[in-house]
Amino acid sequence: MKHALNRMRIALNVASMTDADLLKLIVSIVALAPESALITVPAIAASVAAITSKGAAFKSADDAVTADEEKLRNDKTAKLAARGAIENEVTSLAALVGTNAKDATQVASMAFEVRANPIVAKAAPAVPDSIDVVTPKKGRGRVKAAVHETGKTKGRYVAEWSPDPIGASTWVALPGTGKSRTITGQSGTKVWVRFARVRGQLQSDWCTPVLVTIP
């Protein structure tokens, strides 16, 4: 079967047209086609008749969608207003219940729950930066180890010592909570010392141990 070739290229891309643009073209075709010389072509006349019928169906469907969209916008606006009103009323009732209820049971009897206090995780104190070793100018058998502090902030610390070498269970607590400890022992003895910062019930990790030789 041979197909007739288009002699004139029509500028048309219906896929890129909006509904409004397509409806505008349909109205123009229906209005102009009856006066065109081409309407005498049977195939064109039949196509124009089909466009008239199908265009009317498309216009009706488009009008229905437009009406539905307008109704949806109005319904959404009404819903937002209704939600705002009920939120205010529920909030007001919750405040009244909180003021008048004597315990959680009475709160629950009104379908509410008592708010639990949030558990705030507290960070452990910072690990001491370093340890200063102070050898006394006079005397033997003792040496002082102290956390190196900067600024005016004074911390609380726990401390431990261990004989050399360090073992799995060689650490022994040094009494006190200040930044320094005095370690005593036979002159020439080597011991390890470490500190951890304390704040309330929280304790930092232990700092890097320092090897101290008792003078």
C-alpha positions as semicolon CSV with decimal commas, in nm:
position;residue;x (nm);y (nm);z (nm)
1;M;0,000;0,000;0,000
2;K;0,134;0,341;-0,092
3;H;0,099;0,632;0,151
4;A;0,055;0,992;0,040
5;L;0,362;1,203;0,113
6;N;0,324;1,527;0,310
7;R;0,392;1,820;0,082
8;M;0,380;2,076;0,366
9;R;0,558;2,013;0,697
10;I;0,325;2,111;0,982
11;A;0,481;2,272;1,290
12;L;0,322;2,051;1,553
13;N;0,446;1,866;1,861
14;V;0,145;1,763;2,066
15;A;0,361;1,585;2,324
16;S;0,512;1,918;2,433
17;M;0,183;2,106;2,443
18;T;0,008;2,186;2,768
19;D;-0,358;2,096;2,810
20;A;-0,448;2,462;2,768
21;D;-0,247;2,488;2,447
22;L;-0,405;2,172;2,306
23;L;-0,756;2,292;2,393
24;K;-0,681;2,627;2,228
25;L;-0,574;2,449;1,909
26;I;-0,887;2,231;1,912
27;V;-1,111;2,537;1,945
28;S;-0,930;2,701;1,653
29;I;-0,963;2,388;1,434
30;V;-1,335;2,355;1,507
31;A;-1,390;2,727;1,437
32;L;-1,180;2,763;1,122
33;A;-1,202;2,425;0,948
34;P;-1,561;2,458;0,820
35;E;-1,459;2,769;0,619
36;S;-1,141;2,611;0,480
37;A;-1,118;2,489;0,120
38;L;-0,963;2,170;0,258
39;I;-1,288;2,072;0,432
40;T;-1,402;1,933;0,096
41;V;-1,147;1,655;0,137
42;P;-1,349;1,369;0,289
43;A;-1,067;1,246;0,514
44;I;-1,012;1,598;0,649
45;A;-1,383;1,648;0,706
46;A;-1,402;1,318;0,894
47;S;-1,096;1,408;1,106
48;V;-1,241;1,751;1,192
49;A;-1,566;1,583;1,299
50;A;-1,372;1,340;1,518
51;I;-1,168;1,624;1,669
52;T;-1,491;1,811;1,745
53;S;-1,633;1,510;1,931
54;K;-1,311;1,402;2,104
55;G;-1,219;1,760;2,184
56;A;-1,549;1,807;2,364
57;A;-1,481;1,492;2,570
58;F;-1,130;1,617;2,651
59;K;-1,262;1,961;2,750
60;S;-1,519;1,800;2,981
61;A;-1,253;1,583;3,146
62;D;-1,019;1,882;3,181
63;D;-1,295;2,088;3,344
64;A;-1,363;1,801;3,587
65;V;-0,993;1,783;3,682
66;T;-0,978;2,159;3,729
67;A;-1,283;2,147;3,954
68;D;-1,136;1,855;4,149
69;E;-0,805;2,037;4,195
70;E;-0,984;2,348;4,316
71;K;-1,191;2,137;4,555
72;L;-0,874;1,965;4,679
73;R;-0,708;2,301;4,747
74;N;-1,014;2,417;4,937
75;D;-1,032;2,088;5,128
76;K;-0,663;2,112;5,225
77;T;-0,715;2,467;5,348
78;A;-1,015;2,354;5,553
79;K;-0,818;2,059;5,691
80;L;-0,529;2,282;5,802
81;A;-0,770;2,515;5,978
82;A;-0,947;2,223;6,146
83;R;-0,616;2,070;6,258
84;G;-0,499;2,401;6,402
85;A;-0,822;2,431;6,598
86;I;-0,804;2,075;6,737
87;E;-0,433;2,109;6,819
88;N;-0,510;2,417;7,028
89;E;-0,793;2,238;7,208
90;V;-0,587;1,924;7,281
91;T;-0,298;2,138;7,407
92;S;-0,537;2,328;7,631
93;L;-0,684;2,007;7,773
94;A;-0,335;1,864;7,834
95;A;-0,242;2,176;8,030
96;L;-0,559;2,146;8,240
97;V;-0,492;1,777;8,308
98;G;-0,131;1,850;8,405
99;T;-0,247;2,118;8,647
100;N;-0,523;1,916;8,811
101;A;-0,400;1,554;8,803
102;K;-0,246;1,418;9,124
103;D;-0,058;1,125;8,972
104;A;0,023;0,939;8,651
105;T;-0,290;0,723;8,689
106;Q;-0,515;1,027;8,669
107;V;-0,319;1,152;8,369
108;A;-0,368;0,815;8,196
109;S;-0,740;0,828;8,275
110;M;-0,757;1,124;8,036
111;A;-0,564;0,936;7,762
112;F;-0,241;1,130;7,820
113;E;0,104;1,018;7,936
114;V;0,339;1,180;8,184
115;R;0,646;1,313;8,011
116;A;0,962;1,129;8,114
117;N;1,269;1,336;8,187
118;P;1,519;1,281;7,906
119;I;1,837;1,101;7,996
120;V;2,125;1,325;7,904
121;A;2,443;1,135;7,835
122;K;2,736;1,302;8,006
123;A;3,075;1,293;7,844
124;A;3,364;1,165;8,050
125;P;3,626;1,422;8,157
126;A;3,927;1,476;7,936
127;V;4,232;1,258;7,992
128;P;4,517;1,444;8,168
129;D;4,763;1,573;7,909
130;S;5,088;1,494;8,086
131;I;5,254;1,434;8,423
132;D;5,526;1,652;8,576
133;V;5,784;1,483;8,798
134;V;5,932;1,699;9,075
135;T;6,245;1,575;9,252
136;P;6,302;1,731;9,598
137;K;6,617;1,939;9,638
138;K;6,688;1,774;9,969
139;G;6,624;1,428;10,101
140;R;6,600;1,089;9,943
141;G;6,339;0,819;9,915
142;R;6,053;1,027;9,783
143;V;5,942;1,201;9,461
144;K;5,635;1,401;9,358
145;A;5,430;1,336;9,044
146;A;5,168;1,592;8,939
147;V;4,922;1,643;8,655
148;H;5,033;1,927;8,431
149;E;4,754;2,187;8,450
150;T;4,726;2,506;8,249
151;G;4,516;2,810;8,333
152;K;4,323;2,859;8,653
153;T;4,106;2,547;8,632
154;K;4,186;2,299;8,908
155;G;4,078;1,941;8,859
156;R;4,019;1,637;9,077
157;Y;4,219;1,326;9,003
158;V;4,269;0,965;9,100
159;A;4,617;0,816;9,071
160;E;4,785;0,478;9,074
161;W;5,142;0,350;9,089
162;S;5,295;0,024;8,972
163;P;5,636;-0,133;9,020
164;D;5,847;-0,179;8,713
165;P;5,768;-0,371;8,498
166;I;5,393;-0,312;8,466
167;G;5,178;-0,623;8,495
168;A;4,811;-0,712;8,458
169;S;4,739;-0,653;8,828
170;T;5,033;-0,444;8,950
171;W;4,856;-0,110;8,983
172;V;4,792;0,024;9,335
173;A;4,578;0,326;9,422
174;L;4,746;0,639;9,558
175;P;4,527;0,817;9,817
176;G;4,404;1,169;9,749
177;T;4,207;1,368;9,493
178;G;4,444;1,656;9,415
179;K;4,664;1,695;9,112
180;S;4,982;1,561;9,281
181;R;5,097;1,254;9,470
182;T;5,414;1,180;9,663
183;I;5,566;0,837;9,602
184;T;5,808;0,700;9,859
185;G;6,046;0,408;9,843
186;Q;6,403;0,300;9,838
187;S;6,636;0,531;9,647
188;G;6,685;0,414;9,289
189;T;6,353;0,229;9,273
190;K;6,168;0,271;8,944
191;V;5,789;0,295;8,952
192;W;5,518;0,383;8,703
193;V;5,260;0,651;8,780
194;R;4,933;0,734;8,603
195;F;4,643;0,976;8,662
196;A;4,279;1,001;8,556
197;R;4,057;1,309;8,579
198;V;3,736;1,283;8,788
199;R;3,414;1,487;8,762
200;G;3,124;1,380;8,982
201;Q;3,073;1,007;8,922
202;L;3,257;1,018;8,591
203;Q;3,621;0,929;8,536
204;S;3,837;0,976;8,231
205;D;4,061;0,709;8,085
206;W;4,401;0,675;8,242
207;C;4,675;0,894;8,098
208;T;4,993;0,748;7,953
209;P;5,198;0,611;8,248
210;V;5,524;0,784;8,334
211;L;5,830;0,599;8,466
212;V;5,965;0,766;8,780
213;T;6,294;0,693;8,955
214;I;6,288;0,761;9,329
215;P;6,600;0,963;9,420
